[in-house]
Amino acid sequence: MKARDPIADLRRIAFLLERANEATYRVRAFRSAAKTLAALPSAEVAERARAGTLTELSGVGDVTARCVAESLAGEEPVYLRRLLATEGSDLDAEATALRTALRGDCHTHSDWSDGGSPMEEMALAAVELGHEYVVLTDHSPRLTVARGLTADRLRRQLDHVQTVNEALPEGFRILTGIEVDILADGSLDQDEKLLARLDVVVGSVHSGLNDERSKMTRRMLTAIANPHLDVLGHCTGRMVSSRPAAVTGPGDRGHRARTRKESDFDADAVFAACAEHDVAVEINSRPERQDPPKRLIRRALEAGCRFAINTDAHAPGQLDWQRFGCERAARCGVPADRVINTWSAEQLVDWTRRRS
Ligand SMILES: [Zn+2]
Ligand SMILES: [Zn+2]
């Protein structure tokens, strides 16, 4: 394919971001990369793109370097393509439409692990929000700081869910689930047979977040290939802001926020595996997480992944945070038919059963 002009592409991206009123630092990244590259002979730009040394230049980061490599390969950069795809659409209206299409939430916690409220109260709040289901995904044993459930306690929880469901309003139910730790070797931190019994399995990395790239990639790929895994939770583990305890809640130990950078992994390999094994990528709505970042949502979308727009609520009021995830999804052009929690409970459970 004929190479495109990478500098023109970077400038076009900056222009579209400015017009969409995106954060200044984000725009600046594209403008300064364009400026740096414009000062170099084009042969050197091409050579550095081939050698993977563009990021050694000041003002060129991973995202801009990737755009340049794609342009030089004759492809419209993914970043640009996704921006163009949402251009001219009313993002508020798109976000609202997505939120309206959601019929449940696949990632919630109760006071059985580190949530602040009983599952009954979480369920009643979800009914008020118009949901048809919530998946109860308390933590797994190794996450002791979050009172992760042993196999025995999880079995007892399953019985309790059944009892609670009988008392809930018609047309609503709690689906069983877990937020299972993805262990250092990529295995899942719960008994296989129990995982097989659950309606939905969300898997997340909570430890060794600074693992080096190849190790983290292998760890995630192993988990994604596990037929029990349905949803990959908050995949980068980043924390973008500190939240006061009043917001996260006293019972929020597992998710107490400090700023934390993204884990390093090969996102293209991970999303390709999610698409291949039909594992949904979570768009985590928690304000301090906003995980994955939009550039990765765009890549997952290109890779053909499904998504789950979840709140990761640790208290009833937090169940209303889905709006934040919908806004970010809309900005990246995620269509409702790629989002698994636009399905009914029956469709969702059909899908997870078929997968495992
Ligand atoms: Zn988590
Ligand atoms: Zn969680």
XYZ file of N, CA and C in Angstrom, residues 65-240:
528
model
N 3.515 7.492 17.862
C 4.418 6.640 17.074
C 3.627 5.583 16.307
N 2.618 5.049 16.957
C 1.796 4.031 16.302
C 1.033 4.620 15.109
N 0.511 5.836 15.302
C -0.192 6.505 14.196
C 0.751 6.680 13.004
N 1.980 7.081 13.293
C 2.966 7.295 12.221
C 3.239 5.976 11.490
N 3.433 4.916 12.269
C 3.721 3.610 11.661
C 2.561 3.177 10.764
N 1.350 3.396 11.231
C 0.179 3.009 10.431
C 0.092 3.843 9.148
N 0.330 5.156 9.267
C 0.297 6.025 8.077
C 1.318 5.567 7.043
N 2.541 5.283 7.542
C 3.611 4.899 6.614
C 3.322 3.549 5.965
N 2.547 2.720 6.653
C 2.168 1.426 6.076
C 0.998 1.589 5.103
N 0.555 2.836 4.941
C -0.517 3.098 3.988
C -1.909 2.925 4.564
N -1.982 2.753 5.888
C -3.301 2.593 6.528
C -3.723 3.911 7.167
N -5.018 4.145 7.149
C -5.522 5.264 7.922
C -5.328 4.899 9.397
N -4.645 5.746 10.185
C -4.433 5.374 11.592
C -5.758 5.081 12.308
N -5.727 4.035 13.148
C -6.938 3.644 13.873
C -7.508 4.821 14.650
N -6.616 5.569 15.281
C -7.041 6.715 16.101
C -7.841 7.700 15.259
N -7.333 7.977 14.062
C -8.008 8.905 13.151
C -9.329 8.315 12.664
N -9.292 7.036 12.320
C -10.504 6.396 11.798
C -11.638 6.457 12.810
N -11.316 6.177 14.083
C -12.371 6.193 15.110
C -12.868 7.614 15.366
N -11.966 8.586 15.290
C -12.406 9.982 15.457
C -13.353 10.375 14.330
N -12.995 9.972 13.110
C -13.845 10.318 11.968
C -15.201 9.620 12.062
N -15.180 8.406 12.625
C -16.425 7.641 12.715
C -17.430 8.301 13.659
N -16.925 9.040 14.660
C -17.852 9.674 15.608
C -18.038 11.153 15.296
N -17.333 11.644 14.275
C -17.428 13.055 13.895
C -18.852 13.405 13.506
N -19.298 14.563 13.991
C -20.603 15.038 13.560
C -21.755 14.337 14.240
N -21.458 13.301 15.046
C -22.572 12.681 15.759
C -22.735 13.415 17.085
N -23.930 13.419 17.598
C -24.209 14.077 18.868
C -23.840 13.104 19.976
N -22.658 13.320 20.582
C -22.142 12.331 21.543
C -23.019 12.218 22.783
N -23.633 13.334 23.184
C -24.540 13.263 24.333
C -25.703 12.327 24.025
N -26.242 12.498 22.812
C -27.379 11.661 22.417
C -26.948 10.197 22.294
N -25.735 9.989 21.746
C -25.232 8.611 21.591
C -25.033 7.959 22.960
N -24.464 8.714 23.890
C -24.221 8.176 25.232
C -25.540 7.841 25.921
N -26.520 8.722 25.743
C -27.836 8.484 26.347
C -28.477 7.232 25.741
N -28.348 7.103 24.429
C -28.941 5.936 23.763
C -28.284 4.652 24.261
N -26.971 4.693 24.444
C -26.265 3.513 24.955
C -26.740 3.185 26.371
N -26.802 4.217 27.209
C -27.228 4.001 28.601
C -28.640 3.409 28.621
N -29.514 3.915 27.754
C -30.891 3.423 27.699
C -30.939 1.970 27.243
N -29.974 1.610 26.385
C -29.963 0.238 25.858
C -29.465 -0.782 26.894
N -28.792 -0.315 27.939
C -28.253 -1.255 28.935
C -29.372 -1.821 29.795
N -29.347 -3.142 29.959
C -30.425 -3.779 30.731
C -29.905 -4.373 32.025
N -28.625 -4.231 32.270
C -28.061 -4.768 33.500
C -26.627 -4.332 33.664
N -26.008 -4.875 34.700
C -24.641 -4.495 35.081
C -23.912 -5.790 35.422
N -22.758 -6.009 34.836
C -22.060 -7.301 34.998
C -20.926 -7.276 36.019
N -20.822 -6.220 36.820
C -19.705 -6.145 37.772
C -20.140 -5.315 38.976
N -20.543 -5.993 40.056
C -20.996 -5.307 41.277
C -20.536 -6.096 42.504
N -20.385 -5.374 43.607
C -19.916 -6.015 44.850
C -20.919 -5.810 45.988
N -20.958 -6.778 46.879
C -21.805 -6.662 48.067
C -20.930 -6.743 49.309
N -21.567 -6.698 50.477
C -20.805 -6.765 51.727
C -20.285 -8.184 52.023
N -20.499 -9.097 51.093
C -19.858 -10.411 51.250
C -18.353 -10.285 50.997
N -17.954 -9.318 50.121
C -16.514 -9.025 49.993
C -16.289 -7.586 50.445
N -15.882 -6.667 49.552
C -15.538 -5.330 50.035
C -16.579 -4.270 49.710
N -17.780 -4.675 49.303
C -18.852 -3.711 49.091
C -19.401 -3.244 50.435
N -20.201 -2.171 50.405
C -20.713 -1.617 51.652
C -22.120 -2.065 52.000
N -22.805 -2.751 51.075
C -24.228 -3.051 51.298
C -24.568 -4.505 50.996
N -25.638 -4.985 51.614
C -26.115 -6.328 51.298
C -26.601 -6.411 49.857
N -26.562 -7.597 49.278
C -26.977 -7.766 47.883
C -28.434 -7.368 47.658
N -29.274 -7.515 48.675
C -30.680 -7.128 48.550
C -30.797 -5.645 48.214
N -29.990 -4.835 48.922
C -30.059 -3.386 48.692
C -29.486 -3.010 47.330
N -28.434 -3.699 46.934
C -27.877 -3.445 45.592
C -28.955 -3.759 44.546
N -29.642 -4.879 44.747
C -30.662 -5.309 43.786
C -31.807 -4.300 43.706
N -32.270 -3.827 44.859
C -33.398 -2.891 44.840
C -33.015 -1.581 44.153
N -31.780 -1.127 44.376
C -31.314 0.087 43.681
C -31.267 -0.157 42.173
N -30.852 -1.359 41.785
C -30.780 -1.686 40.352
C -32.179 -1.713 39.736
N -33.160 -2.203 40.482
C -34.552 -2.199 40.007
C -34.992 -0.760 39.752
N -34.683 0.117 40.709
C -35.035 1.546 40.578
C -34.433 2.169 39.323
N -33.228 1.737 38.966
C -32.555 2.289 37.783
C -33.112 1.707 36.489
N -34.033 0.761 36.614
C -34.633 0.177 35.417
C -33.906 -1.053 34.908
N -32.947 -1.563 35.686
C -32.237 -2.765 35.245
C -33.113 -4.010 35.356
N -32.764 -5.013 34.533
C -33.442 -6.318 34.625
C -32.596 -7.306 35.416
N -31.334 -6.994 35.597
C -30.439 -7.877 36.350
C -29.196 -7.126 36.800
N -28.595 -7.631 37.872
C -27.200 -7.287 38.168
C -26.472 -8.609 38.363
N -25.234 -8.637 37.934
C -24.405 -9.801 38.223
C -23.624 -9.460 39.490
N -23.737 -10.336 40.472
C -23.019 -10.134 41.732
C -21.630 -10.750 41.576
N -20.609 -9.895 41.603
C -19.247 -10.381 41.319
C -18.311 -10.037 42.474
N -18.517 -10.686 43.601
C -17.613 -10.447 44.725
C -16.252 -11.085 44.444
N -15.272 -10.676 45.250
C -13.870 -11.050 44.990
C -13.576 -12.516 45.305
N -12.419 -12.973 44.808
C -11.988 -14.363 44.973
C -10.982 -14.470 46.137
N -10.680 -15.703 46.605
C -9.964 -15.915 47.875
C -8.657 -15.142 48.063
N -7.815 -15.089 47.020
C -6.495 -14.481 47.226
C -6.558 -12.999 47.535
N -7.665 -12.352 47.161
C -7.744 -10.916 47.458
C -8.243 -10.764 48.897
N -7.365 -11.090 49.827
C -7.760 -11.109 51.241
C -8.110 -9.719 51.749
N -7.431 -8.669 51.222
C -7.747 -7.306 51.679
C -9.184 -6.940 51.364
N -9.765 -7.597 50.381
C -11.156 -7.303 50.003
C -12.091 -8.417 50.493
N -11.638 -9.204 51.450
C -12.418 -10.316 51.994
C -12.932 -11.244 50.882
N -12.032 -11.616 49.980
C -12.393 -12.512 48.888
C -13.035 -13.794 49.403
N -14.000 -14.307 48.634
C -14.772 -15.470 49.084
C -14.033 -16.785 48.818
N -13.921 -17.592 49.840
C -13.416 -18.957 49.640
C -14.474 -19.740 48.873
N -14.106 -20.922 48.409
C -15.062 -21.755 47.677
C -16.302 -22.022 48.545
N -16.075 -22.267 49.828
C -17.209 -22.526 50.723
C -18.144 -21.338 50.846
N -17.535 -20.174 51.050
C -18.382 -18.983 51.184
C -19.102 -18.684 49.870
N -18.448 -18.923 48.747
C -19.105 -18.678 47.457
C -20.293 -19.632 47.292
N -20.118 -20.896 47.685
C -21.238 -21.849 47.606
C -22.407 -21.362 48.451
N -22.095 -20.861 49.651
C -23.162 -20.331 50.507
C -23.799 -19.108 49.873
N -22.971 -18.278 49.210
C -23.530 -17.099 48.564
C -24.511 -17.494 47.452
N -24.179 -18.555 46.723
C -25.059 -18.989 45.632
C -26.429 -19.382 46.182
N -26.437 -20.077 47.321
C -27.719 -20.427 47.945
C -28.473 -19.176 48.354
N -27.723 -18.229 48.922
C -28.366 -17.001 49.392
C -28.961 -16.208 48.219
N -28.251 -16.169 47.103
C -28.763 -15.451 45.931
C -30.119 -16.036 45.525
N -30.194 -17.331 45.568
C -31.444 -17.992 45.186
C -32.599 -17.541 46.094
N -32.340 -17.505 47.390
C -33.359 -17.071 48.350
C -33.756 -15.613 48.093
N -32.754 -14.767 47.907
C -33.030 -13.342 47.691
C -33.829 -13.150 46.405
N -33.469 -13.884 45.361
C -34.167 -13.741 44.087
C -35.659 -14.029 44.203
N -36.014 -14.992 45.067
C -37.427 -15.335 45.212
C -38.247 -14.177 45.762
N -37.573 -13.287 46.517
C -38.292 -12.167 47.133
C -38.230 -10.890 46.295
N -37.454 -10.894 45.222
C -37.307 -9.671 44.420
C -38.464 -9.520 43.436
N -38.703 -8.273 42.970
C -39.820 -8.054 42.045
C -39.687 -8.922 40.790
N -40.824 -9.353 40.278
C -40.903 -10.091 39.004
C -40.116 -9.363 37.921
N -39.465 -10.120 37.105
C -38.768 -9.500 35.965
C -37.377 -9.015 36.304
N -36.978 -9.162 37.559
C -35.620 -8.778 37.930
C -34.947 -9.938 38.635
N -33.657 -10.145 38.359
C -32.923 -11.109 39.165
C -31.448 -10.798 39.304
N -30.921 -11.312 40.396
C -29.470 -11.255 40.585
C -28.906 -12.464 39.867
N -27.938 -12.215 38.982
C -27.229 -13.330 38.363
C -25.992 -13.624 39.200
N -25.599 -14.881 39.231
C -24.431 -15.239 40.031
C -23.157 -14.960 39.239
N -22.107 -14.654 39.985
C -20.849 -14.336 39.312
C -19.712 -14.183 40.287
N -18.608 -13.709 39.754
C -17.402 -13.523 40.555
C -16.509 -12.524 39.826
N -15.759 -11.751 40.587
C -14.614 -11.046 40.003
C -13.406 -11.845 40.472
N -12.951 -12.704 39.602
C -11.904 -13.653 39.977
C -10.532 -13.058 39.661
N -9.616 -13.216 40.587
C -8.265 -12.720 40.347
C -7.578 -13.523 39.250
N -6.935 -12.820 38.354
C -6.055 -13.477 37.382
C -4.694 -13.580 38.064
N -4.304 -14.787 38.412
C -3.083 -15.001 39.197
C -1.834 -14.808 38.324
N -0.681 -14.842 38.968
C 0.582 -14.523 38.279
C 0.811 -15.396 37.048
N 0.336 -16.655 37.105
C 0.549 -17.558 35.963
C -0.636 -17.543 34.999
N -1.590 -16.654 35.222
C -2.734 -16.542 34.320
C -3.902 -17.436 34.694
N -3.717 -18.272 35.716
C -4.837 -19.120 36.139
C -5.830 -18.275 36.938
N -7.036 -18.819 37.119
C -8.105 -18.080 37.788
C -8.251 -18.583 39.217
N -8.434 -17.642 40.132
C -8.358 -17.911 41.559
C -9.676 -18.460 42.137
N -10.192 -19.514 41.544
C -11.357 -20.181 42.147
C -11.486 -21.577 41.558
N -12.133 -22.425 42.310
C -12.394 -23.805 41.912
C -13.083 -23.868 40.528
N -12.536 -24.683 39.634
C -13.077 -24.837 38.271
C -14.573 -25.131 38.241
N -14.965 -26.075 39.082
C -16.372 -26.504 39.054
C -17.299 -25.378 39.470
N -16.818 -24.595 40.430
C -17.623 -23.449 40.864
C -17.704 -22.402 39.753
N -16.591 -22.150 39.106
C -16.594 -21.179 38.002
C -17.605 -21.609 36.944
N -17.666 -22.915 36.697
C -18.577 -23.446 35.684
C -20.040 -23.239 36.084
N -20.302 -23.188 37.391
C -21.693 -23.010 37.860
C -22.178 -21.570 37.748
N -21.245 -20.618 37.710
C -21.630 -19.205 37.777
C -22.193 -18.703 36.446
N -23.097 -17.744 36.533
C -23.665 -17.176 35.312
C -22.619 -16.368 34.533
N -21.849 -15.530 35.240
C -20.885 -14.655 34.564
C -19.578 -14.610 35.358
N -18.463 -14.784 34.672
C -17.152 -14.702 35.317
C -16.388 -13.494 34.760
N -16.141 -12.515 35.650
C -15.282 -11.387 35.311
C -13.907 -11.712 35.872
N -12.858 -11.551 35.098
C -11.493 -11.810 35.589
C -10.680 -10.528 35.559
N -9.984 -10.231 36.659
C -9.195 -8.998 36.729
C -7.829 -9.266 37.336
N -6.879 -8.436 36.930
C -5.548 -8.461 37.541
C -5.553 -7.458 38.690
N -5.223 -7.929 39.898
C -5.174 -7.036 41.062
C -3.808 -7.023 41.725
N -2.897 -7.871 41.263
C -1.588 -7.958 41.910
C -0.517 -7.967 40.834
N 0.703 -7.631 41.216
C 1.803 -7.637 40.241
C 1.504 -6.760 39.050
N 0.858 -5.621 39.310
C 0.447 -4.747 38.201
C 1.636 -4.147 37.462
N 2.794 -4.211 38.100
C 4.005 -3.687 37.440
C 4.806 -4.770 36.739
N 4.226 -5.948 36.604
C 4.908 -7.018 35.871
C 5.435 -6.482 34.541
N 6.555 -7.006 34.108
C 7.065 -6.527 32.827
C 6.168 -7.029 31.679
N 6.277 -6.284 30.577
C 5.336 -6.412 29.465
C 5.060 -7.855 29.014
N 6.123 -8.609 28.755
C 5.898 -9.941 28.176
C 5.225 -10.854 29.213
N 5.606 -10.681 30.470
C 5.013 -11.505 31.528
C 3.523 -11.175 31.691
N 3.210 -9.872 31.709
C 1.815 -9.460 31.857
C 0.988 -9.912 30.655
N 1.559 -9.810 29.470
C 0.837 -10.229 28.262
C 0.524 -11.728 28.333
N 1.530 -12.533 28.697
C 1.337 -13.978 28.782
C 0.272 -14.318 29.825
N 0.373 -13.628 30.955
C -0.583 -13.830 32.042
C -2.024 -13.567 31.563
N -2.208 -12.460 30.858
C -3.552 -12.106 30.392
C -4.025 -13.062 29.294
N -3.122 -13.445 28.394
C -3.515 -14.353 27.309
C -3.945 -15.715 27.857
N -3.249 -16.179 28.888
C -3.623 -17.458 29.505
C -5.032 -17.367 30.091
N -5.308 -16.274 30.783
C -6.638 -16.103 31.388
C -7.724 -16.018 30.315
N -7.433 -15.282 29.246
C -8.434 -15.079 28.186
C -8.759 -16.404 27.499
N -7.770 -17.279 27.400
C -7.993 -18.582 26.757
C -8.759 -19.539 27.673
N -8.899 -19.191 28.949
C -9.648 -20.050 29.875
C -11.142 -19.978 29.533
N -11.762 -21.122 29.224
C -13.161 -21.081 28.758
C -14.149 -20.552 29.808
N -13.724 -20.456 31.068
C -14.640 -19.922 32.086
C -14.704 -18.397 32.083
N -13.684 -17.761 31.542
C -13.635 -16.291 31.595
C -14.595 -15.684 30.572
N -15.465 -14.799 31.034
C -16.433 -14.149 30.145
C -16.085 -12.688 29.872
N -15.584 -12.009 30.907
C -15.328 -10.568 30.800
C -13.944 -10.266 31.376
N -13.162 -9.486 30.646
C -11.860 -9.049 31.148
C -12.051 -7.708 31.868
N -11.905 -7.718 33.211
C -12.181 -6.516 34.019
C -11.046 -5.506 33.972
N -11.399 -4.217 34.110
C -10.450 -3.074 34.164
C -9.019 -3.452 33.750
N -8.812 -3.611 32.421
C -7.622 -4.328 31.932
C -6.289 -3.655 32.188
N -6.232 -2.337 32.345
C -4.908 -1.727 32.567
C -4.607 -1.525 34.048
N -5.630 -1.595 34.903
C -5.419 -1.399 36.335
C -5.097 0.029 36.733
N -5.227 0.965 35.778
C -4.822 2.331 36.109
C -5.789 2.986 37.097
N -5.279 3.966 37.828
C -6.092 4.825 38.686
C -5.774 6.242 38.266
N -6.778 6.952 37.751
C -6.489 8.259 37.190
C -6.628 9.392 38.192
